[in-house]
Amino acid sequence: MGCEYSKFASCCWTGQSGPIHEAQNPDEEKDEVSDLPAFHEFTFEQLRIATSAFAVENIVSEHGVKAPNVVYKGKLENQRPVAVKRFNRSAWPDSRQFLEEARAVGQLRNNRLANLLGCCCEGDERLLVADFIPNETLAKHLFHWDTQPMKWAMRLRVALYIAQALEYCTDKGRALYHDLNAYRILFDEDGDPRLSCFGLMKNSRDGKSYSTNLAFTPPEYLRTGRITPESVIFSFGTLLLDLLSGKHIPPSHALDLIKDRNLQMLTDSCLEGQFSTDDGTELVRIASRCLQYEPRERPNLKSLVAALYPLQKEAEVPSHVLMGISRDGETMSLSPLGEACLKTDLTAIHEILDTLGYKDDEGAATELSFQMWTDQMLETLNSKKKGDVAFKNKDFRAAIECYTKFIDVGTMVSPTVYAHRSLSYLMSDMPQEALNDAVQAQVISPVWHIASYLQAASLFTLGRENEAQVTLREAAILEEEKNTT
């Protein structure tokens, strides 16, 4: 968290007794969806066909101790992709209860859920059919990431969306969610987090179903063997710890760290500089309230949703951009320049700009009147020419100096000169100055795709990946429009 770390560490612990204030929720919509098919009871043969006879290559996950199960990817007759969860034969001995549970959960329809579409109950077979959510689990993106750690803004979005999902389920009479954890949260084609509907199914009538590590189990479950709606809040608190730390930290250990103000062990080092002291303090406070030993002292879901809303600082940035996920149907093939900017391959960018020259300028030099050809103007043009030679020869410090002389005179404007100086700044490890020049090039030529591409390259270099992804897409659109016209 950079220079704000010590301040955060010293002020984050505000005590266990303060309530979570219910900030005004600016968007009260429940995100119900109506375009999903009605809940359907499938035959075993239909699901066998859908999963290619439960082929090994279609296995998505295998887990469960008390209720062993395997989840398969499948495709229904109408080509709709689905996730089919097949339980162990002993998992649901009561077929009537299984059908009652499935039908009840199947009535839920919400954009924050991986919705239950149907079930199968034939003989000893117990299967559930849900939306197939394609972009892995929160555990994968948070604990086992390949290319980049999850950004702070996306972690806060996960917290809000899952709280909204749980609030919706509670409002619909399904307050118990079993074993809430990072493996129960999936990311859809838009990169939005969704809560798996499978955790809403309970295979006992007294709330005794719980299958997590005891170190992460609500205290009351250890005392009574039952979970309650307040137990779900405790599990949500452990989820907030996951999001904050990027690790699975036992709640008791996390609370000790908070009390001791030893947050370096608690906070993911990958988040350094991404959030303010106030936002970090608030998330820690919310988590600690959820992890209270006494269930009655934990907040309710309505207050959690309200408290998480003000923390959403990048709400306008799409989830797929924050996650670095390409959406189906929107994968845009990048030109060589676009690819070079995506990879911040500055040498490749230089070769392309050098080859392009001044083709995209509007002839600023040729528009000068005869009277303007003074000695000063000739000297200015000579500065530009020297800058071009230095740029071509990769003497970027000299290019910056020469182009600056040309720009400072101010008689002529050239977006290409700004583009060349922008790349020269990037080559000289001055990304903020490069970004400023790329922006200025676009001020001069608003639809010039190269200006946007250089902004993207500068933003990538500055570590502002989400903004860079948006700008890169805008540049690709501008380039495509230019090519089609």
Short mmCIF file of C-alpha atoms in Angstrom, two decimals:
data_model
loop_
_atom_site.label_atom_id
_atom_site.label_comp_id
_atom_site.label_asym_id
_atom_site.label_seq_id
_atom_site.Cartn_x
_atom_site.Cartn_y
_atom_site.Cartn_z
CA MET A 1 0.00 0.00 0.00
CA GLY A 2 3.01 2.22 -0.44
CA CYS A 3 3.41 5.30 1.70
CA GLU A 4 -0.02 4.94 3.27
CA TYR A 5 0.68 1.56 4.83
CA SER A 6 1.75 2.71 8.29
CA LYS A 7 -1.21 5.05 8.55
CA PHE A 8 -3.56 2.22 7.56
CA ALA A 9 -1.99 -0.13 10.07
CA SER A 10 -2.28 2.33 12.91
CA CYS A 11 -5.89 3.32 12.41
CA CYS A 12 -7.63 0.26 11.00
CA TRP A 13 -8.59 -1.31 14.31
CA THR A 14 -11.63 0.59 15.49
CA GLY A 15 -12.91 -1.95 17.97
CA GLN A 16 -15.43 -4.79 17.68
CA SER A 17 -18.52 -2.98 18.86
CA GLY A 18 -19.25 -0.35 16.22
CA PRO A 19 -22.14 -0.99 13.83
CA ILE A 20 -21.80 -1.08 10.08
CA HIS A 21 -23.46 2.11 8.93
CA GLU A 22 -26.09 1.65 6.27
CA ALA A 23 -24.99 3.96 3.50
CA GLN A 24 -27.60 4.87 0.95
CA ASN A 25 -27.77 2.24 -1.76
CA PRO A 26 -27.92 4.20 -5.04
CA ASP A 27 -29.11 1.24 -7.07
CA GLU A 28 -31.72 -0.91 -5.40
CA GLU A 29 -32.48 -3.13 -8.38
CA LYS A 30 -32.53 -6.85 -7.60
CA ASP A 31 -31.17 -7.95 -10.96
CA GLU A 32 -33.83 -10.59 -11.50
CA VAL A 33 -33.70 -12.22 -14.90
CA SER A 34 -36.63 -13.45 -16.93
CA ASP A 35 -34.97 -14.85 -20.06
CA LEU A 36 -33.90 -18.14 -18.45
CA PRO A 37 -35.94 -21.28 -19.12
CA ALA A 38 -38.26 -22.53 -16.41
CA PHE A 39 -36.93 -25.16 -14.03
CA HIS A 40 -37.04 -28.56 -15.75
CA GLU A 41 -36.79 -32.16 -14.58
CA PHE A 42 -34.50 -34.01 -16.95
CA THR A 43 -34.20 -37.71 -17.59
CA PHE A 44 -30.93 -39.42 -16.82
CA GLU A 45 -30.56 -40.29 -20.50
CA GLN A 46 -30.85 -36.62 -21.50
CA LEU A 47 -28.02 -35.69 -19.15
CA ARG A 48 -25.93 -38.67 -20.18
CA ILE A 49 -26.14 -37.46 -23.77
CA ALA A 50 -25.51 -33.85 -22.73
CA THR A 51 -22.23 -34.80 -21.02
CA SER A 52 -21.08 -37.31 -23.69
CA ALA A 53 -21.75 -40.21 -21.30
CA PHE A 54 -20.12 -38.31 -18.40
CA ALA A 55 -16.83 -38.24 -20.26
CA VAL A 56 -13.70 -37.66 -18.22
CA GLU A 57 -12.68 -34.79 -20.48
CA ASN A 58 -15.89 -32.97 -19.51
CA ILE A 59 -15.13 -33.00 -15.78
CA VAL A 60 -14.99 -29.47 -14.38
CA SER A 61 -14.43 -30.29 -10.70
CA GLU A 62 -14.46 -33.11 -8.18
CA HIS A 63 -14.94 -32.41 -4.51
CA GLY A 64 -16.98 -33.09 -1.42
CA VAL A 65 -16.37 -35.33 1.57
CA LYS A 66 -19.79 -35.71 3.15
CA ALA A 67 -21.49 -35.45 -0.25
CA PRO A 68 -18.97 -36.53 -2.92
CA ASN A 69 -19.83 -35.22 -6.37
CA VAL A 70 -18.46 -34.52 -9.81
CA VAL A 71 -19.36 -31.51 -11.96
CA TYR A 72 -19.37 -31.96 -15.74
CA LYS A 73 -19.61 -29.49 -18.56
CA GLY A 74 -22.44 -30.39 -20.91
CA LYS A 75 -24.66 -29.13 -23.69
CA LEU A 76 -28.42 -29.56 -23.88
CA GLU A 77 -30.35 -30.40 -27.04
CA ASN A 78 -30.90 -26.70 -27.69
CA GLN A 79 -27.08 -26.24 -27.50
CA ARG A 80 -27.27 -24.37 -24.20
CA PRO A 81 -24.05 -25.00 -22.20
CA VAL A 82 -24.71 -26.29 -18.70
CA ALA A 83 -22.91 -27.58 -15.62
CA VAL A 84 -24.19 -30.97 -14.48
CA LYS A 85 -23.47 -31.97 -10.90
CA ARG A 86 -23.70 -35.72 -10.26
CA PHE A 87 -23.80 -36.75 -6.62
CA ASN A 88 -22.52 -39.88 -5.00
CA ARG A 89 -25.30 -42.46 -4.59
CA SER A 90 -25.33 -42.03 -0.80
CA ALA A 91 -25.46 -38.25 -0.83
CA TRP A 92 -29.24 -37.83 -1.13
CA PRO A 93 -31.01 -40.95 0.17
CA ASP A 94 -34.33 -39.11 0.44
CA SER A 95 -35.51 -38.56 -3.14
CA ARG A 96 -38.50 -36.49 -2.04
CA GLN A 97 -36.30 -34.06 -0.14
CA PHE A 98 -33.91 -33.79 -3.09
CA LEU A 99 -36.76 -32.86 -5.45
CA GLU A 100 -38.23 -30.37 -2.96
CA GLU A 101 -34.87 -28.66 -2.50
CA ALA A 102 -34.10 -28.57 -6.22
CA ARG A 103 -37.52 -27.20 -7.15
CA ALA A 104 -37.28 -24.49 -4.49
CA VAL A 105 -33.77 -23.39 -5.52
CA GLY A 106 -34.83 -23.64 -9.17
CA GLN A 107 -37.34 -20.84 -8.66
CA LEU A 108 -34.55 -18.36 -8.04
CA ARG A 109 -33.52 -16.28 -11.04
CA ASN A 110 -30.88 -13.59 -10.57
CA ASN A 111 -27.91 -12.12 -12.42
CA ARG A 112 -25.75 -12.60 -9.33
CA LEU A 113 -26.33 -16.38 -9.34
CA ALA A 114 -25.26 -19.30 -11.47
CA ASN A 115 -28.91 -20.27 -11.67
CA LEU A 116 -30.29 -23.81 -11.25
CA LEU A 117 -32.01 -24.85 -14.49
CA GLY A 118 -33.15 -28.35 -13.58
CA CYS A 119 -32.48 -31.68 -11.90
CA CYS A 120 -32.73 -35.43 -12.37
CA CYS A 121 -33.94 -37.93 -9.79
CA GLU A 122 -34.12 -41.45 -11.20
CA GLY A 123 -33.46 -44.48 -9.01
CA ASP A 124 -30.24 -43.77 -7.11
CA GLU A 125 -29.21 -40.98 -9.46
CA ARG A 126 -29.23 -37.38 -8.16
CA LEU A 127 -28.12 -34.69 -10.59
CA LEU A 128 -28.41 -30.90 -10.74
CA VAL A 129 -28.26 -28.80 -13.92
CA ALA A 130 -27.11 -25.17 -13.72
CA ASP A 131 -25.88 -22.33 -15.88
CA PHE A 132 -22.39 -23.06 -17.16
CA ILE A 133 -20.16 -20.20 -16.06
CA PRO A 134 -17.02 -20.22 -18.23
CA ASN A 135 -14.30 -18.17 -16.56
CA GLU A 136 -13.09 -20.22 -13.60
CA THR A 137 -13.56 -19.76 -9.86
CA LEU A 138 -12.55 -16.99 -7.50
CA ALA A 139 -10.06 -19.43 -5.95
CA LYS A 140 -8.34 -19.77 -9.33
CA HIS A 141 -8.14 -16.01 -9.94
CA LEU A 142 -7.27 -15.12 -6.34
CA PHE A 143 -4.94 -17.90 -5.18
CA HIS A 144 -3.62 -19.52 -8.37
CA TRP A 145 -3.44 -16.71 -10.92
CA ASP A 146 -1.24 -17.08 -14.00
CA THR A 147 -0.78 -13.64 -15.54
CA GLN A 148 -1.87 -10.96 -13.08
CA PRO A 149 -3.26 -10.79 -9.53
CA MET A 150 -6.84 -9.68 -9.09
CA LYS A 151 -7.10 -5.91 -8.76
CA TRP A 152 -8.46 -4.20 -5.67
CA ALA A 153 -11.44 -2.74 -7.55
CA MET A 154 -12.41 -6.23 -8.77
CA ARG A 155 -12.07 -7.73 -5.29
CA LEU A 156 -14.47 -5.11 -3.96
CA ARG A 157 -16.86 -5.88 -6.81
CA VAL A 158 -16.79 -9.56 -5.91
CA ALA A 159 -17.62 -8.69 -2.30
CA LEU A 160 -20.57 -6.52 -3.33
CA TYR A 161 -22.01 -8.89 -5.94
CA ILE A 162 -21.85 -11.91 -3.62
CA ALA A 163 -23.46 -9.93 -0.81
CA GLN A 164 -26.22 -8.96 -3.26
CA ALA A 165 -26.64 -12.60 -4.29
CA LEU A 166 -27.00 -13.70 -0.68
CA GLU A 167 -29.42 -10.85 0.05
CA TYR A 168 -31.56 -11.87 -2.93
CA CYS A 169 -31.62 -15.51 -1.78
CA THR A 170 -32.53 -14.46 1.76
CA ASP A 171 -35.37 -12.27 0.48
CA LYS A 172 -36.65 -15.31 -1.44
CA GLY A 173 -36.60 -17.54 1.64
CA ARG A 174 -33.24 -19.27 1.02
CA ALA A 175 -31.15 -17.74 3.80
CA LEU A 176 -28.87 -20.74 4.35
CA TYR A 177 -25.88 -21.12 2.08
CA HIS A 178 -23.66 -24.10 2.79
CA ASP A 179 -19.89 -23.81 2.79
CA LEU A 180 -19.51 -20.37 1.24
CA ASN A 181 -15.96 -20.12 -0.07
CA ALA A 182 -13.85 -18.97 -3.02
CA TYR A 183 -14.64 -22.16 -4.97
CA ARG A 184 -18.37 -21.33 -4.91
CA ILE A 185 -17.87 -18.08 -6.84
CA LEU A 186 -17.58 -18.19 -10.63
CA PHE A 187 -16.93 -15.59 -13.32
CA ASP A 188 -19.26 -15.39 -16.31
CA GLU A 189 -18.56 -14.41 -19.92
CA ASP A 190 -18.66 -10.71 -18.94
CA GLY A 191 -16.20 -11.27 -16.10
CA ASP A 192 -18.94 -10.68 -13.49
CA PRO A 193 -18.79 -12.83 -10.34
CA ARG A 194 -21.72 -15.18 -9.69
CA LEU A 195 -22.58 -17.31 -6.70
CA SER A 196 -23.05 -21.02 -7.40
CA CYS A 197 -26.59 -22.22 -6.73
CA PHE A 198 -25.24 -25.58 -5.52
CA GLY A 199 -24.48 -24.17 -2.06
CA LEU A 200 -28.18 -23.40 -1.60
CA MET A 201 -29.01 -27.12 -1.58
CA LYS A 202 -29.00 -28.76 1.83
CA ASN A 203 -29.29 -32.51 2.26
CA SER A 204 -30.51 -32.47 5.85
CA ARG A 205 -33.63 -30.92 7.33
CA ASP A 206 -31.96 -29.49 10.44
CA GLY A 207 -29.17 -27.43 8.87
CA LYS A 208 -26.40 -29.89 9.72
CA SER A 209 -24.82 -29.91 6.28
CA TYR A 210 -21.39 -28.31 6.43
CA SER A 211 -18.26 -29.57 4.75
CA THR A 212 -15.48 -27.06 5.20
CA ASN A 213 -12.24 -27.12 7.17
CA LEU A 214 -13.03 -26.72 10.87
CA ALA A 215 -10.59 -23.80 11.12
CA PHE A 216 -12.95 -21.79 8.89
CA THR A 217 -16.23 -23.04 10.36
CA PRO A 218 -18.58 -20.65 12.21
CA PRO A 219 -18.10 -21.04 15.99
CA GLU A 220 -21.74 -21.96 16.56
CA TYR A 221 -21.41 -24.91 14.19
CA LEU A 222 -18.73 -26.36 16.44
CA ARG A 223 -21.06 -25.90 19.44
CA THR A 224 -24.37 -27.07 17.97
CA GLY A 225 -23.59 -28.83 14.67
CA ARG A 226 -26.03 -26.51 12.88
CA ILE A 227 -25.70 -23.43 10.72
CA THR A 228 -27.97 -20.42 10.73
CA PRO A 229 -28.32 -17.31 8.53
CA GLU A 230 -25.77 -15.68 10.85
CA SER A 231 -23.36 -18.50 10.05
CA VAL A 232 -23.47 -17.43 6.42
CA ILE A 233 -22.37 -13.94 7.49
CA PHE A 234 -19.38 -15.48 9.27
CA SER A 235 -18.45 -17.36 6.10
CA PHE A 236 -18.81 -14.11 4.14
CA GLY A 237 -16.30 -12.58 6.55
CA THR A 238 -13.80 -15.33 5.74
CA LEU A 239 -14.40 -14.56 2.07
CA LEU A 240 -13.55 -10.89 2.69
CA LEU A 241 -10.32 -12.04 4.30
CA ASP A 242 -9.52 -14.07 1.18
CA LEU A 243 -10.09 -11.00 -0.97
CA LEU A 244 -7.97 -8.78 1.27
CA SER A 245 -5.08 -11.19 1.73
CA GLY A 246 -5.03 -13.26 -1.45
CA LYS A 247 -4.63 -16.23 0.90
CA HIS A 248 -6.91 -18.47 2.93
CA ILE A 249 -6.23 -17.21 6.46
CA PRO A 250 -8.06 -18.77 9.45
CA PRO A 251 -10.42 -16.17 10.96
CA SER A 252 -8.96 -16.47 14.47
CA HIS A 253 -5.47 -15.75 13.13
CA ALA A 254 -6.75 -12.82 11.07
CA LEU A 255 -8.52 -11.29 14.07
CA ASP A 256 -5.32 -11.59 16.11
CA LEU A 257 -3.41 -9.78 13.35
CA ILE A 258 -6.04 -7.02 13.27
CA LYS A 259 -5.99 -6.60 17.04
CA ASP A 260 -2.19 -6.44 17.02
CA ARG A 261 -2.28 -3.99 14.09
CA ASN A 262 0.01 -6.38 12.23
CA LEU A 263 -1.60 -6.01 8.83
CA GLN A 264 1.45 -6.67 6.69
CA MET A 265 0.78 -10.37 7.21
CA LEU A 266 -2.90 -9.89 6.37
CA THR A 267 -2.82 -7.70 3.27
CA ASP A 268 -1.89 -8.99 -0.18
CA SER A 269 1.38 -7.36 -1.21
CA CYS A 270 0.12 -7.33 -4.82
CA LEU A 271 -2.36 -4.62 -3.80
CA GLU A 272 0.29 -2.07 -2.89
CA GLY A 273 -0.77 1.42 -3.95
CA GLN A 274 -4.17 0.34 -5.27
CA PHE A 275 -6.40 1.62 -2.47
CA SER A 276 -6.68 4.36 0.09
CA THR A 277 -6.23 4.10 3.83
CA ASP A 278 -9.94 4.78 4.38
CA ASP A 279 -11.08 2.04 2.00
CA GLY A 280 -8.67 -0.48 3.45
CA THR A 281 -9.75 0.40 6.97
CA GLU A 282 -13.42 0.04 6.07
CA LEU A 283 -13.02 -3.39 4.49
CA VAL A 284 -11.09 -4.66 7.52
CA ARG A 285 -13.81 -3.27 9.79
CA ILE A 286 -16.58 -4.96 7.79
CA ALA A 287 -14.72 -8.28 7.85
CA SER A 288 -14.09 -8.12 11.59
CA ARG A 289 -17.78 -7.42 12.23
CA CYS A 290 -18.76 -10.46 10.17
CA LEU A 291 -16.37 -12.64 12.19
CA GLN A 292 -17.83 -11.85 15.61
CA TYR A 293 -18.01 -14.88 17.88
CA GLU A 294 -21.63 -14.26 18.85
CA PRO A 295 -23.98 -14.59 15.85
CA ARG A 296 -26.28 -11.79 17.05
CA GLU A 297 -23.38 -9.30 16.86
CA ARG A 298 -22.81 -9.85 13.13
CA PRO A 299 -24.35 -7.45 10.57
CA ASN A 300 -27.21 -8.45 8.29
CA LEU A 301 -26.93 -8.68 4.53
CA LYS A 302 -28.80 -5.45 3.86
CA SER A 303 -26.29 -3.46 5.89
CA LEU A 304 -23.39 -5.32 4.27
CA VAL A 305 -24.58 -4.44 0.78
CA ALA A 306 -25.07 -0.82 1.81
CA ALA A 307 -21.61 -0.65 3.38
CA LEU A 308 -19.88 -2.14 0.33
CA TYR A 309 -21.50 0.22 -2.19
CA PRO A 310 -19.39 3.31 -1.36
CA LEU A 311 -16.18 1.28 -1.80
CA GLN A 312 -16.87 0.66 -5.51
CA LYS A 313 -14.46 3.22 -7.00
CA GLU A 314 -14.28 1.93 -10.60
CA ALA A 315 -17.89 0.98 -11.17
CA GLU A 316 -17.80 2.29 -14.76
CA VAL A 317 -15.04 -0.14 -15.79
CA PRO A 318 -16.49 -3.44 -17.09
CA SER A 319 -15.58 -6.56 -15.12
CA HIS A 320 -14.04 -8.27 -18.13
CA VAL A 321 -11.61 -5.35 -18.44
CA LEU A 322 -10.66 -5.48 -14.76
CA MET A 323 -10.23 -9.26 -15.04
CA GLY A 324 -8.41 -9.19 -18.39
CA ILE A 325 -11.01 -11.53 -19.89
CA SER A 326 -12.04 -11.45 -23.55
CA ARG A 327 -15.79 -11.74 -23.94
CA ASP A 328 -17.26 -14.23 -26.41
CA GLY A 329 -18.20 -12.50 -29.63
CA GLU A 330 -16.17 -9.44 -28.72
CA THR A 331 -12.67 -10.74 -29.16
CA MET A 332 -11.05 -8.09 -31.29
CA SER A 333 -8.06 -9.06 -33.41
CA LEU A 334 -5.33 -6.51 -32.94
CA SER A 335 -3.14 -5.08 -35.67
CA PRO A 336 0.65 -5.40 -35.33
CA LEU A 337 0.71 -1.98 -33.68
CA GLY A 338 -2.07 -3.00 -31.28
CA GLU A 339 -0.23 -6.21 -30.37
CA ALA A 340 3.00 -4.27 -29.83
CA CYS A 341 1.23 -1.83 -27.49
CA LEU A 342 -0.45 -4.69 -25.61
CA LYS A 343 2.95 -6.29 -25.03
CA THR A 344 4.66 -2.89 -24.61
CA ASP A 345 7.11 -4.00 -27.29
CA LEU A 346 8.65 -0.55 -27.76
CA THR A 347 11.05 -1.69 -30.48
CA ALA A 348 8.16 -2.95 -32.61
CA ILE A 349 6.23 0.28 -32.01
CA HIS A 350 9.27 2.27 -33.12
CA GLU A 351 9.60 0.31 -36.35
CA ILE A 352 5.93 0.88 -37.19
CA LEU A 353 6.00 4.62 -36.44
CA ASP A 354 9.24 5.09 -38.32
CA THR A 355 7.79 3.35 -41.36
CA LEU A 356 4.56 5.32 -41.19
CA GLY A 357 6.33 8.67 -41.04
CA TYR A 358 4.00 11.66 -41.39
CA LYS A 359 1.34 9.99 -43.53
CA ASP A 360 -1.37 10.66 -40.95
CA ASP A 361 -0.52 14.34 -40.45
CA GLU A 362 -2.58 16.86 -42.33
CA GLY A 363 0.35 18.64 -43.94
CA ALA A 364 0.96 21.22 -41.27
CA ALA A 365 4.27 22.25 -42.88
CA THR A 366 2.79 22.64 -46.37
CA GLU A 367 -0.01 24.87 -45.15
CA LEU A 368 2.34 27.67 -44.19
CA SER A 369 2.03 30.88 -46.20
CA PHE A 370 5.01 32.37 -47.99
CA GLN A 371 5.31 35.17 -45.44
CA MET A 372 5.81 32.64 -42.62
CA TRP A 373 8.98 31.22 -44.13
CA THR A 374 11.28 33.24 -41.90
CA ASP A 375 14.68 32.32 -40.59
CA GLN A 376 13.05 31.31 -37.30
CA MET A 377 10.63 29.01 -39.12
CA LEU A 378 13.45 27.40 -41.06
CA GLU A 379 15.27 26.83 -37.79
CA THR A 380 12.10 25.29 -36.31
CA LEU A 381 11.68 22.95 -39.26
CA ASN A 382 15.34 22.06 -38.97
CA SER A 383 14.75 21.06 -35.33
CA LYS A 384 11.98 18.73 -36.50
CA LYS A 385 14.22 17.20 -39.16
CA LYS A 386 17.00 16.66 -36.63
CA GLY A 387 14.44 15.07 -34.32
CA ASP A 388 13.34 12.73 -37.11
CA VAL A 389 16.93 11.67 -37.78
CA ALA A 390 17.56 11.05 -34.06
CA PHE A 391 14.27 9.14 -33.78
CA LYS A 392 15.18 6.96 -36.76
CA ASN A 393 18.62 6.28 -35.29
CA LYS A 394 17.11 5.49 -31.87
CA ASP A 395 18.88 8.40 -30.18
CA PHE A 396 15.78 9.10 -28.12
CA ARG A 397 17.25 11.69 -25.76
CA ALA A 398 18.31 13.80 -28.73
CA ALA A 399 14.91 13.24 -30.36
CA ILE A 400 13.17 14.56 -27.25
CA GLU A 401 15.37 17.66 -27.23
CA CYS A 402 14.85 18.43 -30.92
CA TYR A 403 11.11 17.75 -30.95
CA THR A 404 10.72 19.92 -27.84
CA LYS A 405 12.33 22.87 -29.67
CA PHE A 406 9.89 22.37 -32.54
CA ILE A 407 6.86 22.10 -30.24
CA ASP A 408 7.81 25.05 -28.03
CA VAL A 409 7.79 27.50 -30.97
CA GLY A 410 4.11 26.69 -31.38
CA THR A 411 3.67 27.94 -34.94
CA MET A 412 2.94 24.49 -36.34
CA VAL A 413 1.20 21.52 -34.74
CA SER A 414 1.93 17.93 -35.67
CA PRO A 415 0.32 14.91 -33.97
CA THR A 416 3.12 12.76 -35.38
CA VAL A 417 5.78 14.83 -33.62
CA TYR A 418 3.91 14.33 -30.33
CA ALA A 419 3.65 10.61 -31.11
CA HIS A 420 7.38 10.38 -31.81
CA ARG A 421 8.24 12.28 -28.64
CA SER A 422 5.78 10.12 -26.69
CA LEU A 423 7.56 6.95 -27.76
CA SER A 424 10.93 8.60 -27.13
CA TYR A 425 9.78 9.29 -23.56
CA LEU A 426 8.72 5.65 -23.19
CA MET A 427 12.10 4.53 -24.46
CA SER A 428 13.69 6.85 -21.89
CA ASP A 429 11.63 5.40 -19.01
CA MET A 430 9.42 8.48 -18.68
CA PRO A 431 5.92 6.97 -19.04
CA GLN A 432 3.94 9.88 -17.54
CA GLU A 433 5.50 12.33 -20.02
CA ALA A 434 4.78 9.78 -22.78
CA LEU A 435 1.14 9.63 -21.74
CA ASN A 436 0.87 13.42 -21.73
CA ASP A 437 2.20 13.62 -25.30
CA ALA A 438 -0.08 10.83 -26.53
CA VAL A 439 -3.06 12.68 -25.07
CA GLN A 440 -1.91 15.90 -26.74
CA ALA A 441 -1.64 14.07 -30.09
CA GLN A 442 -5.27 13.03 -29.71
CA VAL A 443 -6.30 16.58 -28.83
CA ILE A 444 -4.87 17.64 -32.20
CA SER A 445 -6.29 14.64 -34.06
CA PRO A 446 -9.22 13.22 -32.03
CA VAL A 447 -9.83 10.07 -34.14
CA TRP A 448 -6.18 9.19 -34.70
CA HIS A 449 -5.81 5.58 -33.57
CA ILE A 450 -2.05 5.85 -33.04
CA ALA A 451 -2.55 8.47 -30.34
CA SER A 452 -4.86 6.05 -28.50
CA TYR A 453 -2.45 3.15 -28.98
CA LEU A 454 0.40 5.17 -27.46
CA GLN A 455 -1.83 6.14 -24.54
CA ALA A 456 -2.51 2.42 -23.97
CA ALA A 457 1.22 1.59 -24.09
CA SER A 458 1.93 4.38 -21.60
CA LEU A 459 -0.84 3.22 -19.27
CA PHE A 460 0.43 -0.37 -19.39
CA THR A 461 3.91 0.89 -18.50
CA LEU A 462 2.46 2.89 -15.61
CA GLY A 463 0.74 -0.25 -14.29
CA ARG A 464 -2.77 1.08 -14.95
CA GLU A 465 -3.90 -2.09 -16.73
CA ASN A 466 -7.65 -1.59 -16.58
CA GLU A 467 -7.47 1.87 -18.15
CA ALA A 468 -4.94 0.56 -20.67
CA GLN A 469 -7.27 -2.26 -21.75
CA VAL A 470 -10.14 0.17 -22.32
CA THR A 471 -7.90 2.55 -24.28
CA LEU A 472 -6.46 -0.30 -26.34
CA ARG A 473 -9.94 -1.40 -27.35
CA GLU A 474 -10.86 2.19 -28.28
CA ALA A 475 -7.72 2.43 -30.42
CA ALA A 476 -8.55 -0.83 -32.21
CA ILE A 477 -12.06 0.46 -32.95
CA LEU A 478 -10.68 3.73 -34.34
CA GLU A 479 -8.20 1.82 -36.49
CA GLU A 480 -10.91 -0.48 -37.82
CA GLU A 481 -13.13 2.51 -38.66
CA LYS A 482 -10.23 4.19 -40.47
CA ASN A 483 -9.54 1.07 -42.50
CA THR A 484 -13.17 0.60 -43.51
CA THR A 485 -13.50 4.21 -44.70
#
